[in-house]
Short mmCIF file of N, CA and C in Angstrom, two decimals:
data_model
loop_
_atom_site.label_atom_id
_atom_site.label_comp_id
_atom_site.label_asym_id
_atom_site.label_seq_id
_atom_site.Cartn_x
_atom_site.Cartn_y
_atom_site.Cartn_z
N MET A 19 0.85 -1.18 0.00
CA MET A 19 0.00 0.00 0.00
C MET A 19 0.89 1.23 0.00
N LYS A 20 0.60 2.15 -0.88
CA LYS A 20 1.36 3.39 -0.98
C LYS A 20 0.64 4.48 -0.20
N ILE A 21 1.38 5.16 0.70
CA ILE A 21 0.77 6.22 1.50
C ILE A 21 1.69 7.43 1.53
N ILE A 22 1.12 8.56 1.94
CA ILE A 22 1.89 9.80 2.11
C ILE A 22 1.83 10.15 3.59
N LEU A 23 3.00 10.26 4.22
CA LEU A 23 3.05 10.57 5.65
C LEU A 23 2.70 12.03 5.89
N THR A 24 1.88 12.28 6.91
CA THR A 24 1.53 13.65 7.29
C THR A 24 2.24 14.07 8.56
N GLN A 25 2.80 13.10 9.29
CA GLN A 25 3.58 13.36 10.49
C GLN A 25 4.79 12.46 10.47
N GLU A 26 5.77 12.78 11.31
CA GLU A 26 6.97 11.96 11.38
C GLU A 26 6.64 10.66 12.09
N VAL A 27 7.01 9.55 11.48
CA VAL A 27 6.84 8.23 12.07
C VAL A 27 8.23 7.62 12.16
N SER A 28 8.68 7.35 13.40
CA SER A 28 10.05 6.86 13.56
C SER A 28 10.21 5.52 12.86
N GLY A 29 11.30 5.38 12.15
CA GLY A 29 11.59 4.18 11.40
C GLY A 29 10.93 4.12 10.04
N LEU A 30 10.09 5.11 9.72
CA LEU A 30 9.38 5.06 8.45
C LEU A 30 9.70 6.28 7.58
N GLY A 31 9.58 7.48 8.16
CA GLY A 31 9.89 8.66 7.36
C GLY A 31 9.37 9.93 7.99
N ALA A 32 9.52 11.01 7.25
CA ALA A 32 9.15 12.34 7.69
C ALA A 32 7.89 12.79 6.95
N PRO A 33 7.26 13.85 7.41
CA PRO A 33 6.06 14.34 6.72
C PRO A 33 6.34 14.65 5.25
N GLY A 34 5.43 14.22 4.39
CA GLY A 34 5.58 14.46 2.97
C GLY A 34 6.23 13.33 2.22
N ASP A 35 6.79 12.36 2.94
CA ASP A 35 7.43 11.22 2.27
C ASP A 35 6.37 10.25 1.75
N ILE A 36 6.60 9.70 0.59
CA ILE A 36 5.73 8.69 0.02
C ILE A 36 6.41 7.36 0.29
N VAL A 37 5.72 6.49 1.05
CA VAL A 37 6.32 5.21 1.45
C VAL A 37 5.37 4.06 1.12
N GLU A 38 5.95 2.91 0.98
CA GLU A 38 5.21 1.67 0.73
C GLU A 38 5.20 0.88 2.03
N VAL A 39 4.00 0.56 2.54
CA VAL A 39 3.86 -0.19 3.78
C VAL A 39 2.92 -1.38 3.56
N LYS A 40 2.91 -2.28 4.53
CA LYS A 40 1.97 -3.41 4.47
C LYS A 40 0.54 -2.87 4.55
N ASN A 41 -0.38 -3.53 3.89
CA ASN A 41 -1.77 -3.07 3.85
C ASN A 41 -2.37 -2.90 5.24
N GLY A 42 -2.19 -3.85 6.13
CA GLY A 42 -2.78 -3.79 7.46
C GLY A 42 -2.22 -2.66 8.29
N TYR A 43 -0.91 -2.44 8.20
CA TYR A 43 -0.26 -1.36 8.96
C TYR A 43 -0.79 0.00 8.52
N GLY A 44 -0.93 0.17 7.23
CA GLY A 44 -1.44 1.44 6.71
C GLY A 44 -2.92 1.64 7.01
N ARG A 45 -3.72 0.61 6.74
CA ARG A 45 -5.17 0.72 6.88
C ARG A 45 -5.62 0.74 8.34
N ASN A 46 -4.95 -0.02 9.22
CA ASN A 46 -5.40 -0.16 10.60
C ASN A 46 -4.72 0.77 11.58
N TYR A 47 -3.55 1.33 11.22
CA TYR A 47 -2.85 2.19 12.18
C TYR A 47 -2.55 3.58 11.62
N LEU A 48 -1.82 3.65 10.53
CA LEU A 48 -1.36 4.95 10.03
C LEU A 48 -2.51 5.85 9.58
N LEU A 49 -3.43 5.33 8.82
CA LEU A 49 -4.54 6.16 8.32
C LEU A 49 -5.51 6.58 9.45
N PRO A 50 -5.99 5.67 10.31
CA PRO A 50 -6.92 6.10 11.37
C PRO A 50 -6.28 7.06 12.38
N GLN A 51 -4.99 6.93 12.66
CA GLN A 51 -4.31 7.80 13.62
C GLN A 51 -3.99 9.17 13.02
N GLY A 52 -4.15 9.31 11.72
CA GLY A 52 -3.87 10.59 11.07
C GLY A 52 -2.40 10.79 10.75
N PHE A 53 -1.61 9.73 10.81
CA PHE A 53 -0.19 9.83 10.51
C PHE A 53 0.06 9.84 9.01
N ALA A 54 -0.94 9.44 8.22
CA ALA A 54 -0.74 9.34 6.77
C ALA A 54 -2.07 9.52 6.06
N ILE A 55 -1.96 9.79 4.75
CA ILE A 55 -3.13 9.80 3.88
C ILE A 55 -2.85 8.84 2.74
N ALA A 56 -3.92 8.33 2.15
CA ALA A 56 -3.76 7.39 1.03
C ALA A 56 -3.14 8.12 -0.16
N TRP A 57 -2.31 7.42 -0.91
CA TRP A 57 -1.64 8.02 -2.05
C TRP A 57 -2.58 8.04 -3.24
N THR A 58 -2.73 9.23 -3.83
CA THR A 58 -3.43 9.40 -5.10
C THR A 58 -2.67 10.48 -5.87
N LYS A 59 -3.03 10.66 -7.12
CA LYS A 59 -2.38 11.71 -7.89
C LYS A 59 -2.68 13.09 -7.31
N GLY A 60 -3.90 13.29 -6.83
CA GLY A 60 -4.27 14.56 -6.22
C GLY A 60 -3.54 14.79 -4.90
N ALA A 61 -3.37 13.71 -4.15
CA ALA A 61 -2.66 13.81 -2.87
C ALA A 61 -1.19 14.11 -3.09
N GLU A 62 -0.69 13.77 -4.24
CA GLU A 62 0.72 14.05 -4.58
C GLU A 62 0.97 15.56 -4.53
N LYS A 63 -0.04 16.35 -4.91
CA LYS A 63 0.10 17.81 -4.87
C LYS A 63 0.18 18.29 -3.42
N GLN A 64 -0.51 17.60 -2.51
CA GLN A 64 -0.45 17.97 -1.10
C GLN A 64 0.94 17.75 -0.53
N VAL A 65 1.67 16.82 -1.11
CA VAL A 65 3.02 16.53 -0.64
C VAL A 65 3.88 17.79 -0.74
N THR A 66 3.75 18.52 -1.81
CA THR A 66 4.56 19.73 -1.96
C THR A 66 4.20 20.76 -0.89
N LEU A 67 2.92 20.86 -0.53
CA LEU A 67 2.51 21.79 0.53
C LEU A 67 3.06 21.35 1.89
N ILE A 68 3.02 20.05 2.16
CA ILE A 68 3.53 19.52 3.42
C ILE A 68 5.03 19.77 3.52
N LYS A 69 5.75 19.50 2.42
CA LYS A 69 7.20 19.69 2.43
C LYS A 69 7.57 21.16 2.56
N ARG A 70 6.79 22.04 1.95
CA ARG A 70 7.06 23.48 2.06
C ARG A 70 6.87 23.94 3.51
N ALA A 71 5.83 23.47 4.16
CA ALA A 71 5.58 23.83 5.56
C ALA A 71 6.68 23.26 6.46
N ARG A 72 7.13 22.05 6.16
CA ARG A 72 8.19 21.43 6.96
C ARG A 72 9.50 22.19 6.81
N SER A 73 9.82 22.63 5.60
CA SER A 73 11.09 23.33 5.39
C SER A 73 11.08 24.70 6.07
N ALA A 74 9.90 25.29 6.25
CA ALA A 74 9.82 26.59 6.90
C ALA A 74 10.18 26.50 8.38
N ARG A 75 9.79 25.39 9.04
CA ARG A 75 10.04 25.29 10.47
C ARG A 75 11.23 24.40 10.81
N GLU A 76 11.78 23.72 9.81
CA GLU A 76 12.88 22.80 10.06
C GLU A 76 14.22 23.51 10.04
N ILE A 77 15.16 22.89 10.66
CA ILE A 77 16.53 23.39 10.66
C ILE A 77 17.02 23.36 9.21
N ARG A 78 17.63 24.45 8.81
CA ARG A 78 17.95 24.62 7.38
C ARG A 78 18.95 23.61 6.85
N ASP A 79 20.06 23.42 7.54
CA ASP A 79 21.07 22.49 7.05
C ASP A 79 21.92 22.00 8.21
N LEU A 80 22.94 21.23 7.90
CA LEU A 80 23.79 20.63 8.92
C LEU A 80 24.50 21.68 9.76
N ASP A 81 24.99 22.75 9.14
CA ASP A 81 25.68 23.80 9.88
C ASP A 81 24.74 24.49 10.87
N HIS A 82 23.53 24.78 10.42
CA HIS A 82 22.55 25.41 11.31
C HIS A 82 22.19 24.47 12.46
N ALA A 83 22.08 23.17 12.19
CA ALA A 83 21.79 22.19 13.24
C ALA A 83 22.91 22.16 14.28
N ASN A 84 24.15 22.25 13.83
CA ASN A 84 25.27 22.26 14.77
C ASN A 84 25.29 23.53 15.61
N GLU A 85 24.89 24.66 15.01
CA GLU A 85 24.80 25.91 15.78
C GLU A 85 23.74 25.80 16.87
N VAL A 86 22.58 25.26 16.52
CA VAL A 86 21.50 25.10 17.49
C VAL A 86 21.91 24.11 18.57
N LYS A 87 22.64 23.06 18.18
CA LYS A 87 23.12 22.07 19.15
C LYS A 87 24.04 22.74 20.17
N ALA A 88 24.97 23.55 19.70
CA ALA A 88 25.90 24.24 20.61
C ALA A 88 25.14 25.19 21.53
N GLN A 89 24.14 25.87 20.99
CA GLN A 89 23.33 26.80 21.78
C GLN A 89 22.55 26.05 22.86
N LEU A 90 21.97 24.90 22.50
CA LEU A 90 21.19 24.12 23.47
C LEU A 90 22.06 23.55 24.58
N GLU A 91 23.23 23.04 24.21
CA GLU A 91 24.08 22.40 25.22
C GLU A 91 24.69 23.41 26.17
N ALA A 92 24.72 24.69 25.81
CA ALA A 92 25.24 25.72 26.69
C ALA A 92 24.17 26.28 27.63
N LEU A 93 22.91 25.94 27.38
CA LEU A 93 21.81 26.48 28.19
C LEU A 93 21.69 25.79 29.54
N LYS A 94 21.22 26.55 30.53
CA LYS A 94 20.83 26.01 31.83
C LYS A 94 19.31 26.05 31.85
N VAL A 95 18.68 24.93 31.57
CA VAL A 95 17.23 24.88 31.48
C VAL A 95 16.66 24.43 32.82
N THR A 96 15.79 25.27 33.40
CA THR A 96 15.16 24.98 34.67
C THR A 96 13.65 25.02 34.51
N LEU A 97 12.99 24.04 35.09
CA LEU A 97 11.54 23.94 35.00
C LEU A 97 10.97 23.80 36.40
N LYS A 98 10.04 24.70 36.74
CA LYS A 98 9.39 24.62 38.04
C LYS A 98 8.15 23.75 37.92
N ALA A 99 8.02 22.80 38.86
CA ALA A 99 6.87 21.91 38.86
C ALA A 99 6.40 21.67 40.28
N ARG A 100 5.12 21.40 40.45
CA ARG A 100 4.59 21.13 41.78
C ARG A 100 5.01 19.74 42.21
N ALA A 101 5.50 19.65 43.44
CA ALA A 101 5.98 18.37 43.95
C ALA A 101 5.55 18.21 45.40
N GLY A 102 5.45 16.95 45.80
CA GLY A 102 5.07 16.64 47.18
C GLY A 102 6.29 16.29 48.00
N GLU A 103 6.04 15.64 49.12
CA GLU A 103 7.12 15.21 50.01
C GLU A 103 8.04 14.24 49.26
N GLY A 104 9.32 14.35 49.52
CA GLY A 104 10.28 13.44 48.91
C GLY A 104 10.63 13.76 47.47
N GLY A 105 10.12 14.87 46.93
CA GLY A 105 10.51 15.28 45.58
C GLY A 105 9.74 14.62 44.46
N ARG A 106 8.65 13.91 44.75
CA ARG A 106 7.84 13.33 43.67
C ARG A 106 6.89 14.38 43.11
N LEU A 107 6.84 14.46 41.79
CA LEU A 107 5.98 15.44 41.13
C LEU A 107 4.53 14.97 41.12
N PHE A 108 3.62 15.93 41.09
CA PHE A 108 2.21 15.63 40.86
C PHE A 108 2.04 15.53 39.35
N GLY A 109 2.01 14.33 38.84
CA GLY A 109 1.98 14.13 37.39
C GLY A 109 3.39 13.98 36.87
N SER A 110 3.59 14.29 35.60
CA SER A 110 4.93 14.22 35.03
C SER A 110 5.15 15.41 34.10
N VAL A 111 6.41 15.61 33.74
CA VAL A 111 6.78 16.72 32.86
C VAL A 111 6.50 16.31 31.41
N THR A 112 5.80 17.16 30.67
CA THR A 112 5.45 16.86 29.28
C THR A 112 6.46 17.49 28.33
N PRO A 113 6.56 16.97 27.11
CA PRO A 113 7.45 17.58 26.13
C PRO A 113 7.11 19.05 25.86
N ALA A 114 5.84 19.42 25.88
CA ALA A 114 5.45 20.82 25.64
C ALA A 114 6.01 21.71 26.75
N GLU A 115 6.01 21.23 27.99
CA GLU A 115 6.58 22.01 29.10
C GLU A 115 8.08 22.16 28.94
N ILE A 116 8.75 21.12 28.44
CA ILE A 116 10.20 21.18 28.22
C ILE A 116 10.52 22.22 27.16
N VAL A 117 9.74 22.22 26.07
CA VAL A 117 9.95 23.19 24.98
C VAL A 117 9.76 24.61 25.50
N ASP A 118 8.72 24.82 26.33
CA ASP A 118 8.49 26.15 26.91
C ASP A 118 9.63 26.56 27.83
N ALA A 119 10.18 25.62 28.60
CA ALA A 119 11.29 25.92 29.50
C ALA A 119 12.55 26.30 28.72
N VAL A 120 12.79 25.62 27.60
CA VAL A 120 13.95 25.95 26.75
C VAL A 120 13.80 27.35 26.19
N LYS A 121 12.60 27.68 25.73
CA LYS A 121 12.35 29.01 25.18
C LYS A 121 12.50 30.08 26.26
N ALA A 122 12.02 29.79 27.49
CA ALA A 122 12.14 30.74 28.60
C ALA A 122 13.59 30.95 29.02
N ALA A 123 14.43 29.92 28.81
CA ALA A 123 15.84 30.02 29.16
C ALA A 123 16.64 30.74 28.08
N GLY A 124 15.98 31.18 27.03
CA GLY A 124 16.66 31.91 25.97
C GLY A 124 17.10 31.04 24.81
N GLY A 125 16.58 29.82 24.74
CA GLY A 125 16.94 28.91 23.66
C GLY A 125 16.04 29.06 22.46
N PRO A 126 16.31 28.29 21.41
CA PRO A 126 15.50 28.37 20.19
C PRO A 126 14.15 27.68 20.37
N SER A 127 13.21 27.99 19.49
CA SER A 127 11.93 27.27 19.54
C SER A 127 12.14 25.89 18.92
N LEU A 128 11.63 24.87 19.59
CA LEU A 128 11.84 23.49 19.18
C LEU A 128 10.51 22.82 18.88
N ASP A 129 10.59 21.72 18.16
CA ASP A 129 9.41 20.90 17.88
C ASP A 129 9.32 19.84 18.97
N ARG A 130 8.24 19.83 19.72
CA ARG A 130 8.11 18.92 20.86
C ARG A 130 8.12 17.45 20.43
N ARG A 131 7.74 17.19 19.19
CA ARG A 131 7.71 15.80 18.71
C ARG A 131 9.10 15.22 18.49
N ARG A 132 10.10 16.07 18.44
CA ARG A 132 11.47 15.59 18.22
C ARG A 132 12.22 15.33 19.52
N LEU A 133 11.59 15.63 20.66
CA LEU A 133 12.22 15.40 21.95
C LEU A 133 12.23 13.91 22.28
N GLU A 134 13.32 13.46 22.88
CA GLU A 134 13.43 12.08 23.33
C GLU A 134 13.80 12.11 24.81
N VAL A 135 12.85 11.72 25.66
CA VAL A 135 13.08 11.71 27.10
C VAL A 135 13.11 10.25 27.53
N SER A 136 14.15 9.87 28.28
CA SER A 136 14.23 8.48 28.74
C SER A 136 13.28 8.29 29.91
N GLY A 137 12.19 7.59 29.67
CA GLY A 137 11.19 7.37 30.71
C GLY A 137 10.38 8.63 30.95
N HIS A 138 9.60 8.63 32.01
CA HIS A 138 8.81 9.79 32.38
C HIS A 138 9.54 10.56 33.46
N ILE A 139 9.51 11.88 33.39
CA ILE A 139 10.14 12.71 34.40
C ILE A 139 9.10 12.94 35.49
N LYS A 140 9.28 12.26 36.63
CA LYS A 140 8.32 12.34 37.72
C LYS A 140 8.96 12.73 39.04
N SER A 141 10.19 13.23 38.99
CA SER A 141 10.85 13.62 40.25
C SER A 141 11.68 14.88 40.03
N ILE A 142 11.99 15.52 41.15
CA ILE A 142 12.83 16.72 41.13
C ILE A 142 14.27 16.28 40.89
N GLY A 143 15.03 17.11 40.18
CA GLY A 143 16.44 16.81 39.92
C GLY A 143 16.80 17.10 38.48
N SER A 144 17.98 16.64 38.10
CA SER A 144 18.48 16.86 36.75
C SER A 144 18.18 15.64 35.89
N HIS A 145 17.62 15.87 34.71
CA HIS A 145 17.25 14.79 33.80
C HIS A 145 17.80 15.09 32.41
N PRO A 146 18.45 14.09 31.76
CA PRO A 146 18.95 14.32 30.41
C PRO A 146 17.80 14.27 29.39
N VAL A 147 17.84 15.20 28.44
CA VAL A 147 16.84 15.27 27.38
C VAL A 147 17.59 15.33 26.06
N ARG A 148 17.17 14.48 25.11
CA ARG A 148 17.77 14.48 23.78
C ARG A 148 16.76 15.04 22.80
N ILE A 149 17.28 15.74 21.80
CA ILE A 149 16.41 16.23 20.73
C ILE A 149 17.11 16.01 19.39
N LYS A 150 16.35 15.45 18.46
CA LYS A 150 16.89 15.17 17.13
C LYS A 150 16.66 16.41 16.28
N LEU A 151 17.74 17.17 16.03
CA LEU A 151 17.65 18.41 15.28
C LEU A 151 17.69 18.19 13.77
N HIS A 152 18.42 17.17 13.37
CA HIS A 152 18.70 16.90 11.96
C HIS A 152 18.94 15.40 11.90
N PRO A 153 18.78 14.76 10.75
CA PRO A 153 19.04 13.32 10.70
C PRO A 153 20.43 12.92 11.20
N GLU A 154 21.39 13.85 11.13
CA GLU A 154 22.75 13.53 11.55
C GLU A 154 23.15 14.20 12.87
N VAL A 155 22.30 15.07 13.42
CA VAL A 155 22.66 15.83 14.61
C VAL A 155 21.62 15.62 15.72
N THR A 156 22.10 15.16 16.88
CA THR A 156 21.26 15.01 18.05
C THR A 156 21.90 15.77 19.19
N ALA A 157 21.15 16.66 19.82
CA ALA A 157 21.67 17.45 20.93
C ALA A 157 21.15 16.87 22.24
N THR A 158 21.97 16.95 23.29
CA THR A 158 21.59 16.50 24.62
C THR A 158 21.81 17.64 25.59
N PHE A 159 20.80 17.91 26.42
CA PHE A 159 20.95 18.92 27.44
C PHE A 159 20.29 18.43 28.72
N ASN A 160 20.66 19.03 29.86
CA ASN A 160 20.08 18.64 31.13
C ASN A 160 18.93 19.56 31.48
N LEU A 161 17.84 18.95 31.90
CA LEU A 161 16.67 19.69 32.36
C LEU A 161 16.67 19.58 33.88
N ASN A 162 16.76 20.71 34.54
CA ASN A 162 16.76 20.75 36.00
C ASN A 162 15.34 21.04 36.47
N VAL A 163 14.70 20.05 37.09
CA VAL A 163 13.34 20.22 37.58
C VAL A 163 13.43 20.62 39.05
N VAL A 164 12.81 21.76 39.40
CA VAL A 164 12.82 22.25 40.77
C VAL A 164 11.39 22.40 41.28
N GLN A 165 11.26 22.37 42.59
CA GLN A 165 9.93 22.51 43.18
C GLN A 165 9.49 23.96 43.08
N GLY A 166 8.26 24.16 42.59
CA GLY A 166 7.82 25.53 42.40
C GLY A 166 6.41 25.79 42.71
#
């Protein structure tokens, strides 16, 4: 089955990519979840719109990705969260909150879908966060969660 991805699917491709998948995977998962649309000649025109939108918000090239990586790794990112006794958070830290904390610390605006957090952040302290800026560049920075 030929489909056009509308969102990034790890191991498969980026938005706007035309990929061939098994019929069941496409029909039962990708299409109902909104990760893809069925491939047609008319949908092929939508691919150019998706790719244009992606290029507007994406890191321009490898050099720009390395600049953003250096900027992120130099940041001291702190996030205030409500916590109870013993430093356990009420709930967990979401990727959207991490992106807001990076922006508040003076960092660049990031896509929350590209964040990779090992497990759920449910306690106060320093936690490593990875973000895939470019297919060849991954930045890692520490997120310091404090009681607030």
